[in-house]
PDB file of C-alpha atoms in Angstrom:
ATOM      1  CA  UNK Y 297     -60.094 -39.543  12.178  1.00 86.00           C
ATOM      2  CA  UNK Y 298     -63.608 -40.438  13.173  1.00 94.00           C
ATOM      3  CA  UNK Y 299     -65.285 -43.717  13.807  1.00 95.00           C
ATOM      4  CA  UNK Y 300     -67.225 -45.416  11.046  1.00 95.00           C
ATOM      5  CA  UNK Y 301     -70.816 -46.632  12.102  1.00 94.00           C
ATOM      6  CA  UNK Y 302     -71.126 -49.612   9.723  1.00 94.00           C
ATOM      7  CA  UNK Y 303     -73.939 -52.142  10.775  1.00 93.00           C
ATOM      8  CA  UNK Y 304     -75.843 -53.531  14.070  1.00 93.00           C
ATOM      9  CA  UNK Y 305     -75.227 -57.507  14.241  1.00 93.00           C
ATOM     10  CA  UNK Y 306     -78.411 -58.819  16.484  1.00 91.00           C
ATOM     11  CA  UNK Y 307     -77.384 -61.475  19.062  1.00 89.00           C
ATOM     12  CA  UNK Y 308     -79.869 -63.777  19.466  1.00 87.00           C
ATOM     13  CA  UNK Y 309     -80.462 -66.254  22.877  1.00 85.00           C
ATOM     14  CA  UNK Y 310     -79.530 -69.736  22.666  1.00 86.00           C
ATOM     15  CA  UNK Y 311     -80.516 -72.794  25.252  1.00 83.00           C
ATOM     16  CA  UNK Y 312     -78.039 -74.758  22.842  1.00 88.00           C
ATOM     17  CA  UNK Y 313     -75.460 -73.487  21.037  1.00 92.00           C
ATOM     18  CA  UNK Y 314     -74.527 -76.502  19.028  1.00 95.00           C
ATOM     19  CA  UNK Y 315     -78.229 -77.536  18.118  1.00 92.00           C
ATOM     20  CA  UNK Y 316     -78.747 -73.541  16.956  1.00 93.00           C
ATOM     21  CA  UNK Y 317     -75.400 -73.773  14.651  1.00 95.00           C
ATOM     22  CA  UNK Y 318     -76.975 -76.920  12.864  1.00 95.00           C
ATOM     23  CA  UNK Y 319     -80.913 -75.714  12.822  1.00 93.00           C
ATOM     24  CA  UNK Y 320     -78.963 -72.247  11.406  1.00 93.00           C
ATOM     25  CA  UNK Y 321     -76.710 -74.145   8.752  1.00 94.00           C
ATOM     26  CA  UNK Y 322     -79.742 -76.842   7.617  1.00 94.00           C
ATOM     27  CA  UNK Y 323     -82.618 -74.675   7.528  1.00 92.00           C
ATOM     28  CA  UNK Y 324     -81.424 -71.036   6.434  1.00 87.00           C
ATOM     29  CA  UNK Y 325     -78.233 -71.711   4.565  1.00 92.00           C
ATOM     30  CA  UNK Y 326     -75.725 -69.931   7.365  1.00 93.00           C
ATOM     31  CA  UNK Y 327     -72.030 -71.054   7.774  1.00 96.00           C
ATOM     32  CA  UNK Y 328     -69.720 -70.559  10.795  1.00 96.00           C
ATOM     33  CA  UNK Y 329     -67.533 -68.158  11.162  1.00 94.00           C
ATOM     34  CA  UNK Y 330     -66.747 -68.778  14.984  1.00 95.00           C
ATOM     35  CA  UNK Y 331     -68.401 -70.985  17.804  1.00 95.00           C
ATOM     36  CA  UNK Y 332     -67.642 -72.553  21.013  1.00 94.00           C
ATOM     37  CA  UNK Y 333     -70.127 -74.160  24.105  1.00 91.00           C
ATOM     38  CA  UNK Y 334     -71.079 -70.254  24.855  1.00 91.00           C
ATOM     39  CA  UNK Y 335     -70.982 -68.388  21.670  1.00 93.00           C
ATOM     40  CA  UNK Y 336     -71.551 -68.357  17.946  1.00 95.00           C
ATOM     41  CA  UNK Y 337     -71.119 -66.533  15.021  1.00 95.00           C
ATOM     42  CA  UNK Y 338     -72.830 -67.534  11.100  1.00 95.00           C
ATOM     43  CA  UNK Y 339     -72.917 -65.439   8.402  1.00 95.00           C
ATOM     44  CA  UNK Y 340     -74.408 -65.645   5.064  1.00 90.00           C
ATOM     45  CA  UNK Y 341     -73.131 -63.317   2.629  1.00 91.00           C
ATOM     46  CA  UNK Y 342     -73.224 -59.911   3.800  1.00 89.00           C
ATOM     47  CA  UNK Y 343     -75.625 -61.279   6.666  1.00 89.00           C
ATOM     48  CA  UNK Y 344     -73.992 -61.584  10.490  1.00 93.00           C
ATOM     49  CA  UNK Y 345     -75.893 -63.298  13.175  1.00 92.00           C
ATOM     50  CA  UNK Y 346     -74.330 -63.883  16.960  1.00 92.00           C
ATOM     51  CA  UNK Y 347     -75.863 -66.846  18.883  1.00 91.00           C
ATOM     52  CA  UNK Y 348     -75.379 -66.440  23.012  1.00 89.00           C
ATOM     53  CA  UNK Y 349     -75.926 -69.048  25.405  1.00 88.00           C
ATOM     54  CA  UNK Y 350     -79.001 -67.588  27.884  1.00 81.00           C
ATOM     55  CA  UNK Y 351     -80.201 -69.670  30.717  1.00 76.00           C
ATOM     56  CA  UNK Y 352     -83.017 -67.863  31.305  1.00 70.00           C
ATOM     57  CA  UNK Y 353     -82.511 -67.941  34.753  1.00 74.00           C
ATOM     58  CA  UNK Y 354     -81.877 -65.566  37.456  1.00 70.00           C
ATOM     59  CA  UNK Y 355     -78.017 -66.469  37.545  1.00 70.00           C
ATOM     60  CA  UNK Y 356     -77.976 -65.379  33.835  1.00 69.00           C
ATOM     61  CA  UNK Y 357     -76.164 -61.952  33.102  1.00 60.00           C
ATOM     62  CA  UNK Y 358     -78.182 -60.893  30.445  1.00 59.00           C
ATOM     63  CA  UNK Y 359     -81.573 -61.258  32.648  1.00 56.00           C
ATOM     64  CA  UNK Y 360     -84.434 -59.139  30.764  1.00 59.00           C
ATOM     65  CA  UNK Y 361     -82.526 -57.545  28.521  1.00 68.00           C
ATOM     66  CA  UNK Y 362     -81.733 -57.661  24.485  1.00 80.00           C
ATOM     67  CA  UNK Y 363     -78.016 -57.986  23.414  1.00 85.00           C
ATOM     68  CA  UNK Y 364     -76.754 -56.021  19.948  1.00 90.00           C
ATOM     69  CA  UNK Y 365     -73.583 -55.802  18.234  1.00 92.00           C
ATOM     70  CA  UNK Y 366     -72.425 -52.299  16.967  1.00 94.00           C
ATOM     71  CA  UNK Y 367     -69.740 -53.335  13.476  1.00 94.00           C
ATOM     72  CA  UNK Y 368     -68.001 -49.961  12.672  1.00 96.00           C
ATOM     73  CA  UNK Y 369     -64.707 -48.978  11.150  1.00 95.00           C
ATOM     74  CA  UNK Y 370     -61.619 -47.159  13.297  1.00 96.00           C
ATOM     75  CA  UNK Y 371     -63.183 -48.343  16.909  1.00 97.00           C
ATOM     76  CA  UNK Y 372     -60.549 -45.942  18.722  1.00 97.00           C
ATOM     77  CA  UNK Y 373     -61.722 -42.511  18.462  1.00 96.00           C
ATOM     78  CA  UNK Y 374     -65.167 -44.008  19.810  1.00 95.00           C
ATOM     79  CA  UNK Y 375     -64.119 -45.819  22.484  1.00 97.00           C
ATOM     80  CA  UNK Y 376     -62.205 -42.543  23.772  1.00 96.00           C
ATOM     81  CA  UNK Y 377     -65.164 -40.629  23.259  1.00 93.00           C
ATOM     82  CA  UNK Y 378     -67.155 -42.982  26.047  1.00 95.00           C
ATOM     83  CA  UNK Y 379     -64.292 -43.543  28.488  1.00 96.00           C
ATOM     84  CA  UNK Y 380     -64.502 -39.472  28.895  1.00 95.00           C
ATOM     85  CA  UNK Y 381     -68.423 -39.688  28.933  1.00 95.00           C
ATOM     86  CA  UNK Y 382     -67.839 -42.041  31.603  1.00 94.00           C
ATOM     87  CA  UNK Y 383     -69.692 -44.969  29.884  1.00 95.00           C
ATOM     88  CA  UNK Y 384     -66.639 -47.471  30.018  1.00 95.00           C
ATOM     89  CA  UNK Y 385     -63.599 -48.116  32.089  1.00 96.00           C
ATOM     90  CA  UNK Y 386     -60.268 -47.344  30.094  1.00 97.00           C
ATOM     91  CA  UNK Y 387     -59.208 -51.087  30.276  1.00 97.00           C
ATOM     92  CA  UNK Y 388     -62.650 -52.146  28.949  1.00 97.00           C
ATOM     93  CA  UNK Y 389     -61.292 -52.252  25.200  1.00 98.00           C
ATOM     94  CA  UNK Y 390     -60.487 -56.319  24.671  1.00 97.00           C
ATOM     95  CA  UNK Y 391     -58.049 -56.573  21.602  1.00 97.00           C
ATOM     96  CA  UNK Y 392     -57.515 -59.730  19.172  1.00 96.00           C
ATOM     97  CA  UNK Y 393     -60.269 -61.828  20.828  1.00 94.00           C
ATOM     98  CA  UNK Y 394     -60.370 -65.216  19.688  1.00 91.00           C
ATOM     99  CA  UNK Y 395     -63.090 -64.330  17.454  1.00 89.00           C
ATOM    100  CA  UNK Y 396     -60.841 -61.654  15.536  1.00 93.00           C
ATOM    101  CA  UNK Y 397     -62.673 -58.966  17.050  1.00 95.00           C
ATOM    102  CA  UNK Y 398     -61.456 -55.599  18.872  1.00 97.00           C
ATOM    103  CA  UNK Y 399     -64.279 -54.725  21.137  1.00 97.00           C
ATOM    104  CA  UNK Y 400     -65.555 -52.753  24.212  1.00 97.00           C
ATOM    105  CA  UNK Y 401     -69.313 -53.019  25.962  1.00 95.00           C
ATOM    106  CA  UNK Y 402     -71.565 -51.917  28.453  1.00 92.00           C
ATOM    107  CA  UNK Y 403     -75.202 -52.016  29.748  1.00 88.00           C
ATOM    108  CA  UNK Y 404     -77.661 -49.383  29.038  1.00 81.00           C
ATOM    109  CA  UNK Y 405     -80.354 -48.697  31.972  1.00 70.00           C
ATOM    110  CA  UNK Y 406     -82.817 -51.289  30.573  1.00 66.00           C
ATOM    111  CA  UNK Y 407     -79.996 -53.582  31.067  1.00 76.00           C
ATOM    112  CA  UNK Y 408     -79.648 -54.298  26.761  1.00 79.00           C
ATOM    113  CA  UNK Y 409     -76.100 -54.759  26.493  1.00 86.00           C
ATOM    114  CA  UNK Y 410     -74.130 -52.479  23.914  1.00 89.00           C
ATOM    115  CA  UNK Y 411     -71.268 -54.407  22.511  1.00 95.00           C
ATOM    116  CA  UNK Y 412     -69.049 -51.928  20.010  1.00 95.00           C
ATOM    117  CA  UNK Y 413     -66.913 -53.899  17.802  1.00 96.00           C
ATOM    118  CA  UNK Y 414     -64.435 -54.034  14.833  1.00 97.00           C
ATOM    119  CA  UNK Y 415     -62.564 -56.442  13.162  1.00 94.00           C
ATOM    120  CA  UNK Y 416     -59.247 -57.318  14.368  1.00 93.00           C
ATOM    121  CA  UNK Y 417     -57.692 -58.262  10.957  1.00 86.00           C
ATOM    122  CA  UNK Y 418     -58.475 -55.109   9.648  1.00 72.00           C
ATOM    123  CA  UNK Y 419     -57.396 -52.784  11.762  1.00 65.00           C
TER     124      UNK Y 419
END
């Protein structure tokens, strides 16, 4: 069995999460799906958008670089496939995450972070 590549989900930067959920929900018709003081995730039909808390600063992790979202089907055979290309450590693969996610990331040399995820309901 192979993994499924299904969709990219973009993750945009927030400077407030709960003012972005509200802007989201009033002005482009988008409903939560998850969301705490960090993190956020709307949807509109068949439409997935992440919000991420980003300082901006030089403290921030995600400093000059883009964030995306990888949705695919069967996440295993994948995530096996990178742990022997040396991409991830073997205990890099989170499972059940509060946002019903199984999921696995890493940086790429621009430092745009690759986050490969399925959902956990699902699978």
């Amino acid at each position: 069995m192979t993994t499924e590549l299904l969709s990219i989900i973009p993750v945009l930067p927030s400077a407030n999460i709960e003012r972005d959920i509200v802007w989201y929900k009033e002005k482009v018709g988008f409903e939560i799906y998850f969301s705490d003081s960090m993190y956020a995730v709307l949807y509109r039909e068949n439409i997935c958008l992440h919000l991420q808390w980003h300082a901006d600063t030089s403290e921030d992790p995600l400093l000059g670089g883009s964030v995306i979202r990888i949705y695919v089907k069967n996440i295993q055979p994948l995530f096996t496939e990178l742990v022997n290309r040396g991409t991830v450590a073997q205990d890099s693969l989170k499972i059940n995450t509060p946002w019903k996610t199984n999921e696995f990331g890493f940086f790429d040399l621009n430092k745009n972070a690759i986050f490969i995820m399925e959902d956990s309901l699902n699978s």
